CSV table of C-alpha atoms in Angstrom, one decimal:
chain,number,residue,atom,x,y,z
A,1,UNK,CA,-10.4,-11.4,26.9
A,2,UNK,CA,-10.0,-7.7,26.2
A,3,UNK,CA,-6.2,-8.0,25.9
A,4,UNK,CA,-6.7,-11.0,23.5
A,5,UNK,CA,-9.0,-9.0,21.3
A,6,UNK,CA,-6.6,-6.1,21.3
A,7,UNK,CA,-3.8,-8.4,20.1
A,8,UNK,CA,-6.0,-9.9,17.4
A,9,UNK,CA,-7.3,-6.5,16.0
A,10,UNK,CA,-4.6,-6.4,13.3
A,11,UNK,CA,-5.6,-9.9,12.2
A,12,UNK,CA,-9.3,-9.0,12.0
A,13,UNK,CA,-8.5,-5.8,10.0
A,14,UNK,CA,-6.3,-7.7,7.6
A,15,UNK,CA,-9.0,-10.3,7.0
A,16,UNK,CA,-11.6,-7.5,6.5
A,17,UNK,CA,-9.4,-5.8,3.8
A,18,UNK,CA,-8.7,-9.1,2.0
A,19,UNK,CA,-12.4,-10.1,2.1
A,20,UNK,CA,-13.5,-6.6,0.8
A,21,UNK,CA,-11.1,-6.9,-2.1
A,22,UNK,CA,-12.2,-10.4,-2.9
A,23,UNK,CA,-15.9,-9.6,-2.8
A,24,UNK,CA,-15.4,-6.4,-4.8
A,25,UNK,CA,-13.4,-8.1,-7.5
A,26,UNK,CA,-15.9,-10.9,-7.9
A,27,UNK,CA,-18.8,-8.5,-8.2
A,28,UNK,CA,-17.0,-6.2,-10.6
A,29,UNK,CA,-16.0,-9.0,-12.9
A,30,UNK,CA,-19.7,-9.6,-13.5
A,31,UNK,CA,-20.6,-5.9,-13.8
A,32,UNK,CA,-21.7,-4.4,-17.1
A,33,UNK,CA,-21.3,-0.6,-17.0
A,34,UNK,CA,-21.0,1.8,-19.9
A,35,UNK,CA,-18.3,4.4,-20.0
A,36,UNK,CA,-21.0,7.1,-19.6
A,37,UNK,CA,-22.0,5.7,-16.2
A,38,UNK,CA,-20.3,7.6,-13.4
A,39,UNK,CA,-20.4,4.5,-11.2
A,40,UNK,CA,-17.8,2.8,-13.4
A,41,UNK,CA,-15.2,5.4,-12.4
A,42,UNK,CA,-16.2,5.3,-8.8
A,43,UNK,CA,-15.8,1.5,-8.8
A,44,UNK,CA,-12.4,1.9,-10.3
A,45,UNK,CA,-11.3,4.2,-7.5
A,46,UNK,CA,-12.8,2.0,-4.8
A,47,UNK,CA,-10.9,-1.0,-6.3
A,48,UNK,CA,-7.7,1.1,-6.4
A,49,UNK,CA,-8.1,1.9,-2.8
A,50,UNK,CA,-8.7,-1.7,-1.9
A,51,UNK,CA,-5.5,-2.7,-3.8
A,52,UNK,CA,-3.6,-0.1,-1.8
A,53,UNK,CA,-5.2,-1.6,1.3
A,54,UNK,CA,-3.7,-5.0,0.4
A,55,UNK,CA,-0.3,-3.5,0.0
A,56,UNK,CA,-0.5,-1.5,3.3
A,57,UNK,CA,-1.6,-4.6,5.1
A,58,UNK,CA,1.4,-6.5,3.7
A,59,UNK,CA,3.5,-3.6,4.8
A,60,UNK,CA,2.2,-4.2,8.4
A,61,UNK,CA,3.2,-7.8,8.1
A,62,UNK,CA,6.7,-6.7,7.3
A,63,UNK,CA,6.7,-4.9,10.6
A,64,UNK,CA,5.1,-7.9,12.4
A,65,UNK,CA,2.0,-6.0,13.4
A,66,UNK,CA,-0.8,-8.0,11.8
A,67,UNK,CA,-0.5,-10.9,14.3
A,68,UNK,CA,2.3,-9.9,16.8
A,69,UNK,CA,1.8,-13.1,18.8
A,70,UNK,CA,1.6,-15.4,15.8
A,71,UNK,CA,4.5,-14.9,13.4
A,72,UNK,CA,3.4,-17.6,11.0
A,73,UNK,CA,-0.1,-16.1,10.7
A,74,UNK,CA,1.4,-12.7,10.3
A,75,UNK,CA,3.6,-13.8,7.4
A,76,UNK,CA,0.7,-15.9,5.8
A,77,UNK,CA,-1.7,-13.0,5.7
A,78,UNK,CA,1.0,-10.7,4.4
A,79,UNK,CA,1.9,-13.1,1.6
A,80,UNK,CA,-1.8,-13.5,0.7
A,81,UNK,CA,-2.0,-9.7,0.3
A,82,UNK,CA,1.2,-9.5,-1.9
A,83,UNK,CA,0.1,-12.4,-4.0
A,84,UNK,CA,-3.4,-10.9,-4.6
A,85,UNK,CA,-1.8,-7.5,-5.4
A,86,UNK,CA,0.7,-8.7,-8.1
A,87,UNK,CA,2.3,-12.0,-7.1
A,88,UNK,CA,5.0,-10.2,-5.0
A,89,UNK,CA,7.2,-12.5,-2.8
A,90,UNK,CA,6.8,-11.1,0.7
A,91,UNK,CA,10.4,-12.0,1.7
A,92,UNK,CA,11.9,-9.8,-1.0
A,93,UNK,CA,9.6,-6.9,-0.1
A,94,UNK,CA,10.5,-7.3,3.6
A,95,UNK,CA,14.2,-7.1,2.8
A,96,UNK,CA,13.9,-4.0,0.7
A,97,UNK,CA,11.5,-2.2,3.0
A,98,UNK,CA,13.7,-2.7,6.0
A,99,UNK,CA,16.6,-1.5,3.9
A,100,UNK,CA,14.6,1.7,3.3
A,101,UNK,CA,14.2,2.2,7.0
A,102,UNK,CA,17.8,1.5,7.8
A,103,UNK,CA,19.3,3.7,5.0
A,104,UNK,CA,16.6,6.2,4.3
A,105,UNK,CA,17.4,8.9,1.7
A,106,UNK,CA,20.8,7.4,0.8
A,107,UNK,CA,22.1,5.5,-2.2
A,108,UNK,CA,21.4,2.3,-0.3
A,109,UNK,CA,17.7,3.2,0.0
A,110,UNK,CA,15.8,1.2,-2.6
A,111,UNK,CA,12.8,3.6,-2.4
A,112,UNK,CA,14.8,6.8,-2.9
A,113,UNK,CA,16.1,8.2,-6.2
A,114,UNK,CA,17.3,11.6,-7.2
A,115,UNK,CA,15.3,12.8,-10.1
A,116,UNK,CA,11.9,14.1,-11.2
A,117,UNK,CA,8.7,12.3,-10.4
A,118,UNK,CA,8.6,10.1,-13.4
A,119,UNK,CA,12.2,9.0,-13.2
A,120,UNK,CA,11.9,8.3,-9.5
A,121,UNK,CA,8.6,6.3,-10.1
A,122,UNK,CA,10.2,4.2,-12.8
A,123,UNK,CA,13.2,3.4,-10.6
A,124,UNK,CA,10.8,2.7,-7.6
A,125,UNK,CA,8.8,0.2,-9.7
A,126,UNK,CA,12.0,-1.4,-11.1
A,127,UNK,CA,13.1,-2.2,-7.6
A,128,UNK,CA,10.2,-4.4,-7.0
A,129,UNK,CA,8.7,-5.8,-10.2
A,130,UNK,CA,10.4,-8.8,-11.8
A,131,UNK,CA,10.1,-10.3,-15.3
A,132,UNK,CA,8.7,-13.5,-13.9
A,133,UNK,CA,5.9,-11.5,-12.2
A,134,UNK,CA,5.0,-9.8,-15.5
A,135,UNK,CA,5.0,-13.1,-17.3
A,136,UNK,CA,2.9,-14.9,-14.6
A,137,UNK,CA,0.4,-12.0,-14.5
A,138,UNK,CA,0.1,-12.1,-18.3
A,139,UNK,CA,-0.6,-15.8,-18.3
A,140,UNK,CA,-3.2,-15.4,-15.6
A,141,UNK,CA,-4.8,-12.5,-17.6
A,142,UNK,CA,-5.0,-14.6,-20.7
A,143,UNK,CA,-6.6,-17.5,-18.8
A,144,UNK,CA,-9.1,-15.2,-17.0
A,145,UNK,CA,-10.2,-13.5,-20.2
A,146,UNK,CA,-11.6,-16.9,-21.5
A,147,UNK,CA,-14.2,-16.7,-18.7
A,148,UNK,CA,-14.4,-12.9,-17.9
A,149,UNK,CA,-15.1,-10.0,-20.2
A,150,UNK,CA,-11.8,-8.4,-21.1
A,151,UNK,CA,-13.2,-4.9,-20.5
A,152,UNK,CA,-13.9,-5.9,-16.9
A,153,UNK,CA,-10.4,-7.4,-16.5
A,154,UNK,CA,-8.8,-4.2,-17.7
A,155,UNK,CA,-11.0,-1.8,-15.8
A,156,UNK,CA,-11.3,-3.5,-12.5
A,157,UNK,CA,-8.3,-5.8,-12.2
A,158,UNK,CA,-5.4,-4.3,-14.3
A,159,UNK,CA,-6.1,-0.5,-14.1
A,160,UNK,CA,-6.8,-0.3,-10.3
A,161,UNK,CA,-3.6,-2.1,-9.5
A,162,UNK,CA,-1.6,0.2,-11.7
A,163,UNK,CA,-3.3,3.3,-10.2
A,164,UNK,CA,-2.6,1.9,-6.8
A,165,UNK,CA,1.2,1.8,-7.5
A,166,UNK,CA,0.9,5.5,-8.2
A,167,UNK,CA,-1.1,6.1,-5.0
A,168,UNK,CA,1.4,4.2,-2.9
A,169,UNK,CA,4.4,5.9,-4.6
A,170,UNK,CA,3.1,9.5,-4.6
A,171,UNK,CA,1.6,9.6,-1.0
A,172,UNK,CA,3.8,7.0,0.6
A,173,UNK,CA,7.3,7.7,-0.9
A,174,UNK,CA,7.6,10.7,-3.2
A,175,UNK,CA,5.8,13.4,-1.1
A,176,UNK,CA,7.3,12.3,2.2
A,177,UNK,CA,10.9,11.9,1.0
A,178,UNK,CA,11.4,14.4,-1.8
A,179,UNK,CA,13.9,17.2,-1.0
A,180,UNK,CA,16.0,17.6,2.1
A,181,UNK,CA,14.5,17.4,5.6
A,182,UNK,CA,16.0,18.5,9.0
A,183,UNK,CA,15.3,15.3,10.8
A,184,UNK,CA,17.0,11.9,11.1
A,185,UNK,CA,14.3,10.1,9.0
A,186,UNK,CA,14.7,12.5,6.1
A,187,UNK,CA,10.9,12.6,5.8
A,188,UNK,CA,8.1,15.0,6.3
A,189,UNK,CA,4.5,14.5,7.4
A,190,UNK,CA,1.2,15.9,6.1
A,191,UNK,CA,-0.9,18.3,8.2
A,192,UNK,CA,-3.4,16.7,10.5
A,193,UNK,CA,-6.4,15.6,8.5
A,194,UNK,CA,-7.4,12.1,9.4
A,195,UNK,CA,-10.1,11.7,6.7
A,196,UNK,CA,-7.7,12.8,3.9
A,197,UNK,CA,-4.9,10.8,5.4
A,198,UNK,CA,-6.9,7.6,5.3
A,199,UNK,CA,-8.3,8.0,1.8
A,200,UNK,CA,-5.0,9.2,0.3
A,201,UNK,CA,-2.9,6.3,1.6
A,202,UNK,CA,-4.1,4.7,4.8
A,203,UNK,CA,-2.5,7.3,7.0
A,204,UNK,CA,0.9,7.0,5.4
A,205,UNK,CA,0.9,10.7,4.7
A,206,UNK,CA,1.8,10.8,8.4
A,207,UNK,CA,5.2,9.5,7.3
A,208,UNK,CA,7.5,10.9,9.9
A,209,UNK,CA,5.3,9.3,12.5
A,210,UNK,CA,5.7,5.9,10.7
A,211,UNK,CA,9.5,6.1,10.6
A,212,UNK,CA,9.5,7.2,14.2
A,213,UNK,CA,7.2,4.4,15.2
A,214,UNK,CA,7.5,1.6,12.6
A,215,UNK,CA,5.9,-0.9,14.9
A,216,UNK,CA,2.6,1.0,14.8
A,217,UNK,CA,0.0,-0.5,12.4
A,218,UNK,CA,-1.5,1.7,9.8
A,219,UNK,CA,-4.8,1.9,11.6
A,220,UNK,CA,-3.2,3.5,14.6
A,221,UNK,CA,-0.9,6.0,12.9
A,222,UNK,CA,-3.6,8.8,13.4
A,223,UNK,CA,-3.1,8.3,17.1
A,224,UNK,CA,0.6,8.7,16.8
A,225,UNK,CA,-0.1,11.9,14.9
A,226,UNK,CA,-2.3,13.1,17.7
A,227,UNK,CA,0.3,12.3,20.3
A,228,UNK,CA,3.0,14.1,18.3
A,229,UNK,CA,0.8,17.3,18.0
A,230,UNK,CA,0.0,17.2,21.7
A,231,UNK,CA,3.7,16.8,22.6
A,232,UNK,CA,4.6,19.8,20.5
A,233,UNK,CA,1.8,21.9,21.9
A,234,UNK,CA,3.1,20.9,25.4
């Protein structure tokens, strides 16, 4: 029973994140807050973090760690996350992400680009966003605004997702991979700070650890960090 629960933990965590996002988005679509109310900005940040959680959960699906014993459920939960995030096809993300792991910091790495932050970010986004996604999201937006105040759609649906792309890129790609690194993964890792590591990008600041142990789900990366420190300290 204990072993069964351990194998299902990733599934439970994925369902919790999806549920939190759904409950939050429904509540926020009905919220009426003025721009002078600090809660408005707090809710935008919370929703941004939940969007990032959707993508990180989908990332775990790409590594088969949501439901290791049930590949169909693993893929289904991952696809739900990418669809809610911005209608991404999981198969395409899976292919490009594993290309990143196989060819990290080379011209064949879809996540790497030589250039400043803004040029790199633009090329990063261009790798994943398609015109049909933009068109489909625009159609959905225009349908939703018939029933939901446009202010709420922009503040709690559009803006958090865009901010989330910056969060994912900055903490999960740009900071870990910019510059040259003296290791086979061409990546660095942030100093141990589990609270900041979670809130900044679901522990993906521990990026060397992720490349060294890609089969570790996001919610266990802090443990890999601990083990890495203990090993170095001998």
